[in-house]
Amino acid sequence: MEELLARKLIVEIGKLLYERSYVVSSDGNVSIRLDENRVLATPTMTSKGRMTEDGLAITDMDGKALNDKKASSELAMHLLIYKMRPDIKAVCHAHPPHGTAFAVAGLAIDQPILSEVILTLGCVPLTDYGTPSTNELTESMKPFVEHHNALLMANHGAVAYGEDLWQAFDRLETLEHTAKIAILSRALGGANDLPKDAIEKLINIREKAGYLTESARCQSCGYLHESNIICELDEKSANKPNSNGAKVSFTREELIDLLSQVTNSR
Ligand SMILES: [Zn+2]
């Protein structure tokens, strides 16, 4: 994306995040992937409501500074997402109160209660707690980045990402709005789930309309596993976490052995 436009957009989205109380103080961070090797990111220790276009940091894909501004300490989270998802060009991390309440209570946003959410976002998993700005945090996100477009991080907050910054922000907003409705409906006695066949219809519609790709069928949390929808990418993808989202690790030798078994069995 063109750099001047990207700078304007990050300042604009930062104001929205602050005005909508998705962040306070210097919380949260936003970035745009400018090209293959450069990321434009919000600076450290700065309110997202008071940023200036010339105050933003630029780094390479390893987080190395390419200008004289220091990027947010949580940039590693963004870089992980860009590396795992070449389709993603913008990331928005914040602590929106209702979504974060789910994360603090140890809950994913995975009840099939709103048709629009199934159409545009799918379920939002909860990743294990990891200390911010360390690789504990990025390690706990890894199993979920591929098939989801928004994540909750335990005792921390939320991150959403998209093909551009508006899509990333919209996904964060949908996450927060869904969490708010879920909390309110629980206060009124509980939410009614959509029936299985309605979920399946919505999934078919969202794929035909191009809201989400088939990858979203492989989401590791909640209601997709209760429907008859099958994740066909499961068999094709070696990186896919199992349905519990557990991490699996191999030595180099084990991986080569496994891959040669797969090749031989074809
Ligand atoms: Zn944070």
XYZ file of C-alpha atoms and ligand atoms in Angstrom:
267
model
C 0.000 0.000 0.000
C 1.111 3.547 -0.731
C 2.903 4.888 2.375
C 1.271 8.331 2.741
C -2.199 6.839 2.437
C -1.288 4.119 4.956
C -0.064 6.771 7.442
C -3.370 8.701 7.169
C -5.361 5.504 7.618
C -3.500 4.349 10.739
C -4.019 7.755 12.408
C -7.735 7.655 11.488
C -8.243 4.099 12.785
C -6.246 4.943 15.948
C -8.725 7.750 16.723
C -11.659 5.381 16.183
C -10.126 2.738 18.477
C -9.676 5.371 21.185
C -13.065 7.054 20.740
C -14.872 3.721 20.835
C -12.981 2.771 24.044
C -11.328 -0.221 22.434
C -8.084 1.128 23.951
C -7.103 3.540 26.714
C -3.780 5.178 27.545
C -1.119 3.768 25.201
C -2.846 0.359 24.786
C -3.130 -1.430 21.499
C -1.312 -1.267 18.212
C -2.073 -1.146 14.511
C -0.002 -1.939 11.453
C -0.149 -2.082 7.668
C 2.078 -4.222 5.490
C 3.426 -1.669 3.001
C 5.127 -4.250 0.779
C 6.965 -7.572 0.922
C 9.593 -6.313 3.406
C 8.180 -3.252 5.181
C 5.578 -2.751 7.884
C 4.186 0.618 9.004
C 3.274 0.441 12.705
C 2.041 2.528 15.601
C 4.831 3.820 17.876
C 5.460 2.601 21.401
C 4.030 4.457 24.440
C 1.651 6.637 22.440
C -2.123 7.004 22.779
C -3.846 5.701 19.649
C -6.117 8.742 19.870
C -3.229 11.241 19.586
C -0.930 9.861 16.895
C 0.490 11.931 14.058
C 1.190 10.771 10.530
C 4.921 11.500 10.876
C 5.173 9.709 14.249
C 4.742 6.175 12.900
C 7.460 3.527 12.859
C 8.611 1.476 9.876
C 10.273 -1.913 10.379
C 11.319 -4.861 8.267
C 9.634 -8.238 8.591
C 11.883 -9.146 11.520
C 10.971 -6.007 13.450
C 14.225 -4.165 12.707
C 13.701 -0.377 12.663
C 13.894 1.263 9.230
C 13.294 4.797 10.500
C 13.982 6.718 13.736
C 10.692 5.775 15.443
C 10.366 2.831 17.834
C 7.511 0.464 16.978
C 5.148 -0.996 19.584
C 6.651 -3.763 21.726
C 3.795 -5.992 20.589
C 4.785 -5.806 16.918
C 5.901 -9.471 16.982
C 2.227 -10.461 17.060
C 1.657 -8.561 13.785
C 4.774 -9.980 12.128
C 3.716 -13.532 12.995
C 0.338 -12.958 11.332
C 1.917 -11.440 8.167
C 4.365 -14.346 7.912
C 1.697 -17.007 8.343
C -0.943 -15.290 6.191
C 0.339 -13.652 2.988
C -3.273 -12.565 2.251
C -3.272 -10.311 5.335
C -2.176 -6.678 4.867
C -3.277 -5.063 8.143
C -3.532 -5.965 11.839
C -5.442 -4.270 14.644
C -4.786 -5.164 18.303
C -6.817 -3.639 21.133
C -8.397 -4.328 24.510
C -12.115 -3.802 23.759
C -13.929 -4.271 27.103
C -16.571 -6.865 26.215
C -14.281 -9.010 24.071
C -11.564 -8.701 26.689
C -14.067 -9.719 29.393
C -14.471 -13.011 27.509
C -10.681 -13.359 27.382
C -10.390 -12.638 31.109
C -13.178 -15.107 31.931
C -11.393 -17.788 29.890
C -14.084 -17.943 27.193
C -13.957 -18.045 23.410
C -16.635 -16.221 21.383
C -17.956 -19.389 19.830
C -21.685 -19.613 20.404
C -23.656 -19.664 17.126
C -26.067 -16.900 18.064
C -25.808 -14.288 15.302
C -26.194 -15.031 11.598
C -24.122 -12.013 10.499
C -21.189 -13.129 12.616
C -21.199 -16.615 11.082
C -21.286 -14.942 7.652
C -18.482 -12.451 8.139
C -16.192 -13.596 10.956
C -16.867 -17.119 12.196
C -15.952 -18.041 15.732
C -13.208 -16.368 17.744
C -10.934 -18.753 19.662
C -9.194 -18.047 22.951
C -5.424 -18.500 22.897
C -3.427 -19.384 26.020
C -2.015 -16.558 28.099
C 1.418 -15.361 27.032
C 3.386 -12.443 28.481
C 2.955 -9.463 26.110
C 5.991 -8.657 23.948
C 7.541 -12.131 24.501
C 7.414 -15.148 22.224
C 5.093 -16.872 24.729
C 2.360 -14.738 23.216
C 3.180 -15.480 19.573
C 3.654 -19.214 20.279
C 0.178 -19.438 21.798
C -1.337 -17.695 18.742
C 0.367 -19.877 16.128
C -2.122 -22.778 16.013
C -5.014 -20.384 15.348
C -3.751 -17.756 12.899
C -4.257 -19.758 9.719
C -8.019 -20.356 9.821
C -9.288 -17.446 11.936
C -9.364 -13.709 11.272
C -9.706 -12.631 14.893
C -8.373 -14.062 18.152
C -8.872 -13.472 21.853
C -5.760 -13.643 23.998
C -6.341 -14.885 27.552
C -6.120 -12.149 30.222
C -5.057 -9.635 27.598
C -7.267 -8.582 24.684
C -8.099 -9.157 21.044
C -6.464 -9.032 17.648
C -8.146 -8.939 14.232
C -6.635 -8.829 10.771
C -7.688 -8.414 7.169
C -6.839 -7.641 3.574
C -6.805 -3.949 4.498
C -7.026 -1.909 7.687
C -10.745 -1.242 7.415
C -11.443 -4.955 7.199
C -9.192 -5.598 10.219
C -11.001 -2.854 12.190
C -14.442 -4.115 11.091
C -13.560 -7.606 12.282
C -12.427 -6.237 15.649
C -15.664 -4.285 15.899
C -17.745 -7.376 15.064
C -15.860 -9.315 17.752
C -16.559 -6.618 20.351
C -20.217 -6.191 19.345
C -20.809 -9.965 19.461
C -19.220 -10.229 22.897
C -21.427 -7.370 24.126
C -24.614 -8.999 22.786
C -23.588 -12.378 24.243
C -23.079 -10.830 27.693
C -26.400 -8.950 27.530
C -28.295 -12.043 26.373
C -26.822 -14.043 29.245
C -28.092 -11.377 31.635
C -31.560 -11.881 30.118
C -31.532 -15.593 30.802
C -29.318 -16.983 28.048
C -28.869 -16.921 24.289
C -30.588 -19.362 21.924
C -28.190 -21.048 19.495
C -29.012 -21.155 15.796
C -29.902 -24.696 14.706
C -27.343 -26.844 12.878
C -29.018 -26.625 9.468
C -29.165 -22.815 9.707
C -25.423 -22.722 10.475
C -24.703 -24.897 7.464
C -26.775 -22.663 5.188
C -24.917 -19.582 6.411
C -21.544 -21.232 5.815
C -22.553 -22.107 2.253
C -23.772 -18.561 1.647
C -20.609 -16.932 3.003
C -18.418 -19.019 0.730
C -20.553 -18.333 -2.369
C -20.616 -14.620 -1.575
C -16.870 -14.574 -0.855
C -17.182 -13.258 2.721
C -14.942 -16.050 4.001
C -13.071 -18.840 2.253
C -13.307 -22.565 2.894
C -10.380 -22.170 5.297
C -12.861 -20.834 7.879
C -14.516 -24.287 7.973
C -11.351 -25.445 9.708
C -11.726 -23.054 12.619
C -10.703 -24.877 15.756
C -13.340 -23.550 18.136
C -16.983 -24.028 18.751
C -19.897 -24.463 16.470
C -18.299 -25.612 13.232
C -17.552 -28.918 14.922
C -21.174 -29.303 15.908
C -22.459 -28.942 12.337
C -22.061 -31.435 9.496
C -19.724 -29.070 7.655
C -16.403 -30.765 6.960
C -12.980 -29.136 6.859
C -11.567 -30.617 3.677
C -8.332 -28.696 4.086
C -7.631 -30.821 7.188
C -6.240 -33.678 5.148
C -4.376 -31.385 2.787
C -2.655 -29.155 5.294
C 0.355 -30.382 7.243
C 0.331 -27.227 9.407
C -3.217 -27.670 10.568
C -3.585 -27.952 14.339
C -5.809 -30.783 15.512
C -9.380 -30.041 16.431
C -8.471 -29.153 20.000
C -5.987 -26.576 18.795
C -3.121 -28.470 20.472
C 0.414 -27.847 19.221
C 2.361 -30.715 17.663
C 6.107 -30.580 17.157
C 8.458 -32.796 15.173
C 12.200 -33.099 14.866
C 13.564 -32.508 11.351
C 14.061 -36.283 10.903
C 10.533 -37.110 12.056
C 9.079 -34.544 9.678
C 11.048 -35.867 6.679
C 9.967 -39.394 7.597
C 6.317 -38.343 7.844
C 6.391 -36.436 4.551
C 7.976 -39.381 2.723
C 5.260 -41.680 4.130
C 2.589 -39.313 2.840
C 4.246 -39.121 -0.609
C 4.566 -42.931 -0.798
C 0.969 -43.520 0.141
C -0.315 -41.536 -2.853
Zn -2.172 -5.540 24.241
